[in-house]
Amino acid sequence: MDDEHGAFWVSVITDDENVIEVSKDLSLSVIFGGQETKYHAIDWKEVKELYKLLLLEKFDEIASRIK
């Protein structure tokens, strides 16, 4: 089991595909408008908040949080 990738992702499609993928170690890959940003979340609560913002299509707020 230690070799498992252990990741899941959620995508919201508007004009572009907007994706947040999270791994079990809390590393995130955020893709907005074809641009990928790597980020490491503090805890699962932060991941949950980012996914909520994604579903609300608040992409600018997500981008500002992960800089």
Tab-separated table of C-alpha atoms in Angstrom:
chain	number	residue	atom	x	y	z
A	1	MET	CA	0.000	0.000	0.000
A	2	ASP	CA	2.901	2.412	0.543
A	3	ASP	CA	3.528	2.424	-3.204
A	4	GLU	CA	-0.032	3.511	-4.002
A	5	HIS	CA	-0.383	6.949	-5.586
A	6	GLY	CA	-3.418	7.739	-3.434
A	7	ALA	CA	-4.661	10.778	-5.327
A	8	PHE	CA	-8.020	12.055	-6.480
A	9	TRP	CA	-9.086	15.014	-8.536
A	10	VAL	CA	-12.132	17.142	-9.247
A	11	SER	CA	-12.678	19.156	-12.400
A	12	VAL	CA	-15.058	22.016	-13.178
A	13	ILE	CA	-15.359	22.771	-16.859
A	14	THR	CA	-16.209	26.314	-17.925
A	15	ASP	CA	-14.427	27.764	-20.963
A	16	ASP	CA	-11.404	25.778	-19.743
A	17	GLU	CA	-10.957	22.699	-17.612
A	18	ASN	CA	-10.237	23.694	-14.000
A	19	VAL	CA	-8.760	20.886	-11.911
A	20	ILE	CA	-7.517	20.327	-8.392
A	21	GLU	CA	-5.721	17.030	-7.780
A	22	VAL	CA	-4.627	16.131	-4.264
A	23	SER	CA	-2.331	13.324	-3.152
A	24	LYS	CA	-2.383	11.583	0.196
A	25	ASP	CA	0.641	13.662	1.283
A	26	LEU	CA	-1.440	16.872	0.775
A	27	SER	CA	0.444	17.952	-2.340
A	28	LEU	CA	-1.861	19.606	-4.844
A	29	SER	CA	-1.707	20.146	-8.550
A	30	VAL	CA	-3.997	23.008	-9.556
A	31	ILE	CA	-4.699	23.521	-13.257
A	32	PHE	CA	-6.586	26.600	-14.425
A	33	GLY	CA	-6.600	27.686	-18.063
A	34	GLY	CA	-3.922	25.178	-18.978
A	35	GLN	CA	-1.542	26.606	-16.345
A	36	GLU	CA	-0.408	24.155	-13.636
A	37	THR	CA	0.576	25.279	-10.135
A	38	LYS	CA	1.995	23.004	-7.440
A	39	TYR	CA	0.989	23.636	-3.839
A	40	HIS	CA	1.247	21.822	-0.505
A	41	ALA	CA	-1.798	22.179	1.738
A	42	ILE	CA	-1.493	22.681	5.477
A	43	ASP	CA	-4.146	20.087	6.332
A	44	TRP	CA	-7.226	18.325	4.967
A	45	LYS	CA	-9.420	21.202	6.123
A	46	GLU	CA	-7.605	23.515	3.704
A	47	VAL	CA	-8.037	20.967	0.895
A	48	LYS	CA	-11.761	20.832	1.633
A	49	GLU	CA	-12.002	24.639	1.493
A	50	LEU	CA	-10.193	24.728	-1.859
A	51	TYR	CA	-12.558	22.119	-3.307
A	52	LYS	CA	-15.565	24.117	-2.078
A	53	LEU	CA	-14.203	27.197	-3.846
A	54	LEU	CA	-13.633	25.141	-6.987
A	55	LEU	CA	-17.245	23.951	-7.030
A	56	LEU	CA	-18.375	27.568	-6.526
A	57	GLU	CA	-16.170	28.524	-9.519
A	58	LYS	CA	-14.155	31.000	-7.432
A	59	PHE	CA	-10.974	30.356	-9.402
A	60	ASP	CA	-9.405	33.768	-8.673
A	61	GLU	CA	-9.721	33.209	-4.923
A	62	ILE	CA	-8.088	29.785	-5.208
A	63	ALA	CA	-5.260	31.248	-7.291
A	64	SER	CA	-4.601	33.959	-4.719
A	65	ARG	CA	-4.509	31.410	-1.860
A	66	ILE	CA	-2.014	29.080	-3.491
A	67	LYS	CA	0.578	31.669	-4.566
